PDB file of C-alpha atoms in Angstrom:
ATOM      1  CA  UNK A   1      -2.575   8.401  -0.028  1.00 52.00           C
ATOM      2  CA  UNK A   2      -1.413  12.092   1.416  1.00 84.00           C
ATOM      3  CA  UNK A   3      -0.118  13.829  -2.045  1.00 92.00           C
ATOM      4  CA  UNK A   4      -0.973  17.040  -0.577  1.00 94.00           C
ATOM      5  CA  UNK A   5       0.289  16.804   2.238  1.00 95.00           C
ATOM      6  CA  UNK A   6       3.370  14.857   0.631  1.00 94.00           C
ATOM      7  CA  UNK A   7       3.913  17.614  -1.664  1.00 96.00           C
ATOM      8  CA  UNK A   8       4.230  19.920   1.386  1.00 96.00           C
ATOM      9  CA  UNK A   9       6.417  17.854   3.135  1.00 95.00           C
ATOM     10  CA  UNK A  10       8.804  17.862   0.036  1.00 95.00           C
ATOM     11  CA  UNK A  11       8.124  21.974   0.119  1.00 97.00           C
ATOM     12  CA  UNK A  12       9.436  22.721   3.504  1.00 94.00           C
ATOM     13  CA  UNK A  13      13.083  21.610   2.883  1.00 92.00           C
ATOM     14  CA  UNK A  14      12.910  24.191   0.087  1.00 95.00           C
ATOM     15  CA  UNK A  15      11.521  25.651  -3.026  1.00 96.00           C
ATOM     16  CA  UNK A  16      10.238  23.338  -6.052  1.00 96.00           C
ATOM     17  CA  UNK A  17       8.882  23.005  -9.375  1.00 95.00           C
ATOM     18  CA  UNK A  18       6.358  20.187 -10.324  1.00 94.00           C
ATOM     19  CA  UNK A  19       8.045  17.990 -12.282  1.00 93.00           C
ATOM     20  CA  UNK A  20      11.231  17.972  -9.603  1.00 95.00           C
ATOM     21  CA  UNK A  21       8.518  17.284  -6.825  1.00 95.00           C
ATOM     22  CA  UNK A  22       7.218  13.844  -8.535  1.00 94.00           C
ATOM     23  CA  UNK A  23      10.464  12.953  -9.068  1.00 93.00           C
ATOM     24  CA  UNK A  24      11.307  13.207  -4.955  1.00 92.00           C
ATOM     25  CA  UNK A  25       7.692  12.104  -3.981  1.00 91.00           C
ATOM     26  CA  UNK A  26       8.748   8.529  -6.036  1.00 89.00           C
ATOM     27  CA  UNK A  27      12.397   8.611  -4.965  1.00 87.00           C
ATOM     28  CA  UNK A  28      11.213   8.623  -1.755  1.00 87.00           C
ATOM     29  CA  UNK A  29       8.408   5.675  -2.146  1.00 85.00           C
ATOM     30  CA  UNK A  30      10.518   4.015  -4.415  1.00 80.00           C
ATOM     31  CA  UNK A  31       7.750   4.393  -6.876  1.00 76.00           C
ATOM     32  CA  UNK A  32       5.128   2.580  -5.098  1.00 80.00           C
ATOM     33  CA  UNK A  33       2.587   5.433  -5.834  1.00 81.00           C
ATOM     34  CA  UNK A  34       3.891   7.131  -9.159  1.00 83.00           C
ATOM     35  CA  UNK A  35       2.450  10.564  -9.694  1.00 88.00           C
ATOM     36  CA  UNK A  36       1.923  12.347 -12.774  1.00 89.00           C
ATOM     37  CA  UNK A  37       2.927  15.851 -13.567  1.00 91.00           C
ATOM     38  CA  UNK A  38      -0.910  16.547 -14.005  1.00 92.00           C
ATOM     39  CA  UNK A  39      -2.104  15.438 -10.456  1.00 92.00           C
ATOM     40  CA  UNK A  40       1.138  17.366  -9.175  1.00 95.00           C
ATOM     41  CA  UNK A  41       0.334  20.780 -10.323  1.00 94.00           C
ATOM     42  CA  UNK A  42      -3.195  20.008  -9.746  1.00 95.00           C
ATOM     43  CA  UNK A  43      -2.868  19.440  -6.040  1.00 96.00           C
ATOM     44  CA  UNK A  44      -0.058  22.673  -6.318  1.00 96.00           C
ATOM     45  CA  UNK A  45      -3.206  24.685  -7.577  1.00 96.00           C
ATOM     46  CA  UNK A  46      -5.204  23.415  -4.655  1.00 96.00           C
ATOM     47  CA  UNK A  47      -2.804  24.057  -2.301  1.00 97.00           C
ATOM     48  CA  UNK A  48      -2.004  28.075  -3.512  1.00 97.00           C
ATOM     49  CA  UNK A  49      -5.603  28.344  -3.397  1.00 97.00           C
ATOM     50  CA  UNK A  50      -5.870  27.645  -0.233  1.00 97.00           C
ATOM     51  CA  UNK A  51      -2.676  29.577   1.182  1.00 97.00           C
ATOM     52  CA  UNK A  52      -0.438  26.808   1.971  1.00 97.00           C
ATOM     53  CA  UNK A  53       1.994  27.326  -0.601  1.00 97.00           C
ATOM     54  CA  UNK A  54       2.752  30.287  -3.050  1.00 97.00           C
ATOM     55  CA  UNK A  55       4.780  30.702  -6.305  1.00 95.00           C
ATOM     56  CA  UNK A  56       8.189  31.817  -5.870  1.00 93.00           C
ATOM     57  CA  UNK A  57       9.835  32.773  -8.905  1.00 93.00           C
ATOM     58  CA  UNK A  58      11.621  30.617 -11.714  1.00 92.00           C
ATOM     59  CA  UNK A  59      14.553  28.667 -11.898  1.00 90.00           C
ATOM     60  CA  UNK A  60      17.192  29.389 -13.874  1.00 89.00           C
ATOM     61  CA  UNK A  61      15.670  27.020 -16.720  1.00 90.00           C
ATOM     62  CA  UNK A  62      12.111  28.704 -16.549  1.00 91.00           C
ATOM     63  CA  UNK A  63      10.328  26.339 -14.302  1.00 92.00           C
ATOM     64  CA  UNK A  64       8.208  27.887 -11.695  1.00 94.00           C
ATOM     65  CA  UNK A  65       8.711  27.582  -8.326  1.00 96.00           C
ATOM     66  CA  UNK A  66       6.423  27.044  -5.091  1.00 97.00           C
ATOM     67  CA  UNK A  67       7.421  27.502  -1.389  1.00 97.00           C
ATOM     68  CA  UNK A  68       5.505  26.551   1.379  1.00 97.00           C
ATOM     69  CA  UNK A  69       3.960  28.973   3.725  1.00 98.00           C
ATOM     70  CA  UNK A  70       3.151  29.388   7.449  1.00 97.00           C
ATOM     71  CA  UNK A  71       0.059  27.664   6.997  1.00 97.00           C
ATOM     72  CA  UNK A  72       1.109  25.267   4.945  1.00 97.00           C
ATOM     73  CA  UNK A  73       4.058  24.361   7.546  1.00 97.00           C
ATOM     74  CA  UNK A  74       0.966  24.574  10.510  1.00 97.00           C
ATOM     75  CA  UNK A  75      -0.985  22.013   7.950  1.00 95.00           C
ATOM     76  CA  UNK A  76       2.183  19.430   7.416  1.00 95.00           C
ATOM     77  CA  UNK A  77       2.382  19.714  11.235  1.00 96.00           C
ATOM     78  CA  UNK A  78      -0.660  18.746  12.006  1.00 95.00           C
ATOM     79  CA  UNK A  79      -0.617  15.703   9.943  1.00 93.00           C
ATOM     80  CA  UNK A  80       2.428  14.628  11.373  1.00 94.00           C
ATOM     81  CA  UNK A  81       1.172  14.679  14.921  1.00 94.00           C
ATOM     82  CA  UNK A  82      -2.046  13.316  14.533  1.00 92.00           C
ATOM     83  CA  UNK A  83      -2.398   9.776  13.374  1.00 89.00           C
ATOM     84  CA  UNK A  84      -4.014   8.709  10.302  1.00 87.00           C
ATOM     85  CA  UNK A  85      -8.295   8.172  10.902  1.00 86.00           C
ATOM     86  CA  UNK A  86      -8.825   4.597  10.661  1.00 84.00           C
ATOM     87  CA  UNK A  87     -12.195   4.738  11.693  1.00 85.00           C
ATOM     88  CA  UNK A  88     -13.496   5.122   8.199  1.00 82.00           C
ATOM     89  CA  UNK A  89     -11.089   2.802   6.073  1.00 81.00           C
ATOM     90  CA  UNK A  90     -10.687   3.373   2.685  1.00 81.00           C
ATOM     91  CA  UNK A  91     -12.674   0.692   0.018  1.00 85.00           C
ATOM     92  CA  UNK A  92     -10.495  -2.069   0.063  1.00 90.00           C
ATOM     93  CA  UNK A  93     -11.188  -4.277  -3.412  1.00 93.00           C
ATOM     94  CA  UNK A  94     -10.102  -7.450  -2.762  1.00 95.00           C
ATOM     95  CA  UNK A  95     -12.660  -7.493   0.513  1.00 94.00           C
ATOM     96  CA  UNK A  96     -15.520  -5.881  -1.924  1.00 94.00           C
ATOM     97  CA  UNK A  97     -14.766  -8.606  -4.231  1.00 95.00           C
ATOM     98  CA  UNK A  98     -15.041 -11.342  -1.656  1.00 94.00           C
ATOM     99  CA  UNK A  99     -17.991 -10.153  -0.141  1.00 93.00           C
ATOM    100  CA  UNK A 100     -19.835 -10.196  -3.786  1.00 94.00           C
ATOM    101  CA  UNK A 101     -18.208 -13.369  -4.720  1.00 93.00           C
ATOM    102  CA  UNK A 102     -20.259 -14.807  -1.648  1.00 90.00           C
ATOM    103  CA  UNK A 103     -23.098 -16.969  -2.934  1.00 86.00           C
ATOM    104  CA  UNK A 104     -23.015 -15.231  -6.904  1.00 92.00           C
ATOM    105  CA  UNK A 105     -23.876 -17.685  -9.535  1.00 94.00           C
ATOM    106  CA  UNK A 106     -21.459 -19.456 -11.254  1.00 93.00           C
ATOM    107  CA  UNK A 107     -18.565 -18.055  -8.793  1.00 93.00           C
ATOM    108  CA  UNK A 108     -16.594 -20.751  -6.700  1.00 93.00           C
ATOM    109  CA  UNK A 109     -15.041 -18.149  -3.964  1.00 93.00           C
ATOM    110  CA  UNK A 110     -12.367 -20.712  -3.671  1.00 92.00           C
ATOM    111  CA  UNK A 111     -11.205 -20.526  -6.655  1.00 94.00           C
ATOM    112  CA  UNK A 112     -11.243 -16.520  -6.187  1.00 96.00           C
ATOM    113  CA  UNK A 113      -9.235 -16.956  -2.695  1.00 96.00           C
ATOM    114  CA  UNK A 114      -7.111 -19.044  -4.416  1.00 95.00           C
ATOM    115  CA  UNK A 115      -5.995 -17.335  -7.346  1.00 96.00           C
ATOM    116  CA  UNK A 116      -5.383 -14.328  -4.879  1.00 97.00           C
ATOM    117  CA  UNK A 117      -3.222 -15.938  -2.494  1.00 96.00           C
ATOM    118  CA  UNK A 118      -0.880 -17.000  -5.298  1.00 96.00           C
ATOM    119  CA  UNK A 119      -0.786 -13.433  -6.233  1.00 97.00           C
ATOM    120  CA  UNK A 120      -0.044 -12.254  -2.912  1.00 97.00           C
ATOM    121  CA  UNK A 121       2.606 -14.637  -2.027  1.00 96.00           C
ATOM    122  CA  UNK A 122       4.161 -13.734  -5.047  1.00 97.00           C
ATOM    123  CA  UNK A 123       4.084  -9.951  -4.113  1.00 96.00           C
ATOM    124  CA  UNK A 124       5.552 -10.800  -0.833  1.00 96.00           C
ATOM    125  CA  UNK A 125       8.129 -13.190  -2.314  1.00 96.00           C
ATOM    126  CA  UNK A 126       8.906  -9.590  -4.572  1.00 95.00           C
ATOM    127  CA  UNK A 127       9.033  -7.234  -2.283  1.00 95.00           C
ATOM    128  CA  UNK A 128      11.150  -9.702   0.347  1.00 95.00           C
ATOM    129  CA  UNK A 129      13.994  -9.524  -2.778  1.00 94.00           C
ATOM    130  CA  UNK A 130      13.572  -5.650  -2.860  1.00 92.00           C
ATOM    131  CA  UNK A 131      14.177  -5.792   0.468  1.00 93.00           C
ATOM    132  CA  UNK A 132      17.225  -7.561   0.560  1.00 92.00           C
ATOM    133  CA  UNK A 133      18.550  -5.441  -1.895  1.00 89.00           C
ATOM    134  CA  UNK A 134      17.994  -2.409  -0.079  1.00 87.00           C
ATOM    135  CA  UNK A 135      19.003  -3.181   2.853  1.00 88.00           C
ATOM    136  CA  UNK A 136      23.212  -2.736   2.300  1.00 85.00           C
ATOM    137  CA  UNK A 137      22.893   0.718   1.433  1.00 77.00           C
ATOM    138  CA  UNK A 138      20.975   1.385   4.970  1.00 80.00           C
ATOM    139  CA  UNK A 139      23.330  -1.407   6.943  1.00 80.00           C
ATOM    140  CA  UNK A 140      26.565   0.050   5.665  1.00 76.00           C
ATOM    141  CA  UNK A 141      26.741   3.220   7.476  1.00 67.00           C
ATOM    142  CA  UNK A 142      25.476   5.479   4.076  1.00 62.00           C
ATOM    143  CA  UNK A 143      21.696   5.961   4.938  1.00 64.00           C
ATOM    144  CA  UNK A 144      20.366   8.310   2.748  1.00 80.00           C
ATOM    145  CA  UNK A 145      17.196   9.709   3.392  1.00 82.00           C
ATOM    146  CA  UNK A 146      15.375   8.146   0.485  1.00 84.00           C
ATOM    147  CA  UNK A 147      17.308   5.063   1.084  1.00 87.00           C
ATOM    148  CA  UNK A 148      15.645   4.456   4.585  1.00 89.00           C
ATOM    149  CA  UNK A 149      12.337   6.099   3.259  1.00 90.00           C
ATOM    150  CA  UNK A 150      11.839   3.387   0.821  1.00 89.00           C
ATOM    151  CA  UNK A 151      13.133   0.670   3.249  1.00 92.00           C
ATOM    152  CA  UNK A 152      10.517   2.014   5.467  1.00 93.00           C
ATOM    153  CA  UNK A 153       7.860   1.317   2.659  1.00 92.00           C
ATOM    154  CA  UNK A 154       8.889  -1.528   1.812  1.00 94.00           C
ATOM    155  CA  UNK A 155       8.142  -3.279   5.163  1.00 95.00           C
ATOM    156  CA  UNK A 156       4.902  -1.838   5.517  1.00 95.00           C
ATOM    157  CA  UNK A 157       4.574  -3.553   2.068  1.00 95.00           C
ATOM    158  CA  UNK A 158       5.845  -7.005   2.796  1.00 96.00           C
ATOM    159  CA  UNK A 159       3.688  -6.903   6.233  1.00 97.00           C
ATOM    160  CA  UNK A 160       0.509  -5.749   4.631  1.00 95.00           C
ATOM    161  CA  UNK A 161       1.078  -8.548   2.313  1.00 96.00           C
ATOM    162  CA  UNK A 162       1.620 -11.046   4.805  1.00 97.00           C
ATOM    163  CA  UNK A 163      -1.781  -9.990   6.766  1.00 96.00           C
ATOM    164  CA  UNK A 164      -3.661 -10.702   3.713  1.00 97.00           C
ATOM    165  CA  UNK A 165      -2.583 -14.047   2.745  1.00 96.00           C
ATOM    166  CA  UNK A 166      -3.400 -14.981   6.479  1.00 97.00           C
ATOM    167  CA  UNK A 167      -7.229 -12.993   6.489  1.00 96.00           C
ATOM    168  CA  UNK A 168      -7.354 -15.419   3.027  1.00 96.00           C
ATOM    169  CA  UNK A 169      -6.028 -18.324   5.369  1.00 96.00           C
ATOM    170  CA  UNK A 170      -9.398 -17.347   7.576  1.00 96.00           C
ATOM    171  CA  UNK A 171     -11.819 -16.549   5.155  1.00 95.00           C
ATOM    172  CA  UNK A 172     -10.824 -20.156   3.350  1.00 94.00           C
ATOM    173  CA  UNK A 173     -11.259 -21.799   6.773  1.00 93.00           C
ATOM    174  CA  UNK A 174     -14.379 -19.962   7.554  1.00 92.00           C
ATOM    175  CA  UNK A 175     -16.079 -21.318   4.830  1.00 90.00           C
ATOM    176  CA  UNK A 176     -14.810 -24.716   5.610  1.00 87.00           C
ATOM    177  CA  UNK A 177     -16.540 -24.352   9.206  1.00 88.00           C
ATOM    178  CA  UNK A 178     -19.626 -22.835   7.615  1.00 86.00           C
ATOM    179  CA  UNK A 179     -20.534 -25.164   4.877  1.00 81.00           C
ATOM    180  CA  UNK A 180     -19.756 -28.092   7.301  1.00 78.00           C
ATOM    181  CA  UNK A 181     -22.239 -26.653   9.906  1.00 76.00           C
ATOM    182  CA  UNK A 182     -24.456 -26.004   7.146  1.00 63.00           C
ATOM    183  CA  UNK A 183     -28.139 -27.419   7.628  1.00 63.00           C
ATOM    184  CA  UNK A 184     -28.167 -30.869   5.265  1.00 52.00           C
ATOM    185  CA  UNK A 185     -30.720 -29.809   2.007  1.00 47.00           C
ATOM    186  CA  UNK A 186     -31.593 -33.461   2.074  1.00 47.00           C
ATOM    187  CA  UNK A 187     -31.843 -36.926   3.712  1.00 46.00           C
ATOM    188  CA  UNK A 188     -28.742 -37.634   1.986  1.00 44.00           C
ATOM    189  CA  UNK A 189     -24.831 -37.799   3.423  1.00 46.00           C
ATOM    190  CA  UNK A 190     -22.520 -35.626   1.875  1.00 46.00           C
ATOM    191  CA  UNK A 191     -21.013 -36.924  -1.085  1.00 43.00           C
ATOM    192  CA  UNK A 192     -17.114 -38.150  -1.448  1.00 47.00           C
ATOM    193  CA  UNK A 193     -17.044 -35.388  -3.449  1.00 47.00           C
ATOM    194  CA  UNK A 194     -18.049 -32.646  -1.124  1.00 44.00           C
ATOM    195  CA  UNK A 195     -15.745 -34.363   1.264  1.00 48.00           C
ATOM    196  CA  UNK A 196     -12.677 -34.598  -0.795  1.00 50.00           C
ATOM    197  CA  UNK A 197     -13.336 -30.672  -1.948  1.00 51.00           C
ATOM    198  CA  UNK A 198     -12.919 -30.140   2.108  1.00 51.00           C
ATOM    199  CA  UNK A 199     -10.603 -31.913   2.626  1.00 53.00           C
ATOM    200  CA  UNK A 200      -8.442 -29.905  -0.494  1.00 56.00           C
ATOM    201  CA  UNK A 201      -9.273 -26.207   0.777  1.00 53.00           C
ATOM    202  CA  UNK A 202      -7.907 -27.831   4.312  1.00 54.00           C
ATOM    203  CA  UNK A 203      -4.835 -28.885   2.730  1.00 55.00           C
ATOM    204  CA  UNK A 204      -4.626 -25.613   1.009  1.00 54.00           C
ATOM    205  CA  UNK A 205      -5.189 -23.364   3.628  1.00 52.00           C
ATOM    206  CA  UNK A 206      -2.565 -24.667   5.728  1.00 55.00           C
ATOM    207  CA  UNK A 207       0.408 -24.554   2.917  1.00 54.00           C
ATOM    208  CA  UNK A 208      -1.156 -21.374   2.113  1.00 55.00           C
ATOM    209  CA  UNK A 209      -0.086 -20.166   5.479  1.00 50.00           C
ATOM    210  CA  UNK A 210       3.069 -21.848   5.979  1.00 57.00           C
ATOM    211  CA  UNK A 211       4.247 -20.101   2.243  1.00 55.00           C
ATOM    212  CA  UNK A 212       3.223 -16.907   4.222  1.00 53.00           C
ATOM    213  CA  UNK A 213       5.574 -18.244   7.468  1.00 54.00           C
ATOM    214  CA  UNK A 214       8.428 -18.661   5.569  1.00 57.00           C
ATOM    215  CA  UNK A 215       8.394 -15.005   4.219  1.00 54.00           C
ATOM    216  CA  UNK A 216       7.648 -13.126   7.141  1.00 54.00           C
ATOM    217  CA  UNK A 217      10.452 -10.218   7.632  1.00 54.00           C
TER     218      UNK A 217
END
């Protein structure tokens, strides 16, 4: 997440103390990121030192004010037409914790893809009644800026929600095709056991998905 460049975004429609620019940076967002006054004037600090915004003045209650400058507008720019890197994706920790989870003693990683997708239905189930609540104020012809903004966020919320309670669809069905393509340890058939505990994550996986289906924007 951009709070520079956030912050300098905010800037450029005017002059702003710190505490009013966490207030419009989670008006906007809807609060998905909150800020805190401390990482605001923080990344204000950074930004004055490095010329892309300057104080200017008070207002009228005392609170200093910072204004963008010509660099900072050339910075917020530049962000704006170039898209975001991809190439080296931030830590995601629900993959790290997969990926560890993978053959660690006394961890069953289907219980641990399990007790994720419940969470992330239910995310996507919350943000799908957000949603639907936000959506009058943009259909009805008022459309306020931080009205589409966080309509805009939203989505991207219910979407990215959606993707991962499919990639937990795969990685449960992946290890379905693994283990049954796995070399046998022993003369031995599988037990009824081992077959029933298949045959669940099978069952799973599919009403995992079709929860995710019926939630889809």
């Amino acid at each position: 997440m951009s709070i520079r460049h956030g912050l300098l975004a905010l800037l450029e429609r005017g002059p702003r103390y710190g505490s009013q620019l966490r207030t419009e940076f989670e008006s906007r967002t809807g609060s998905t990121w909150p800020l805190n006054v401390g990482q605001v004037y923080t990344t204000l600090s950074r930004l004055e030192r490095d010329g892309m915004v300057v104080q200017d003045g008070e207002d009228e209650a005392g609170h200093p004010l910072y204004a963008i400058t010509d660099s900072g507008r050339a910075e917020l720019r530049s962000w704006f037409e170039n898209p975001v890197d991809r190439t080296s994706p931030a830590r995601d920790e629900l993959a790290i914790k997969l990926a560890m989870a993978v053959g660690a003693p006394g961890v069953d990683i289907r219980d641990v893809i399990q007790s994720q997708r419940r969470h992330t239905v239910k995310a996507m189930q919350d943000y799908t009644r957000l949603k639907a609540q936000a959506l009058p104020a943009v259909e009805n012809g008022v459309r306020e800026r931080d009205d589409i903004a966080w309509l805009l966020v939203l989505e991207q919320l219910i979407f990215q929600t959606e993707a991962e309670a499919r990639w937990l669809d795969h990685c449960e069905s992946r290890l379905i095709r693994l283990s049954s393509t796995a070399p046998a340890a022993g003369p031995e058939p599988a037990s009824p056991g081992a077959a029933a505990g298949a045959a669940g994550m099978r069952a799973r996986a599919g009403a995992g998905a079709e929860e995710a289906a019926r939630h889809r924007p």
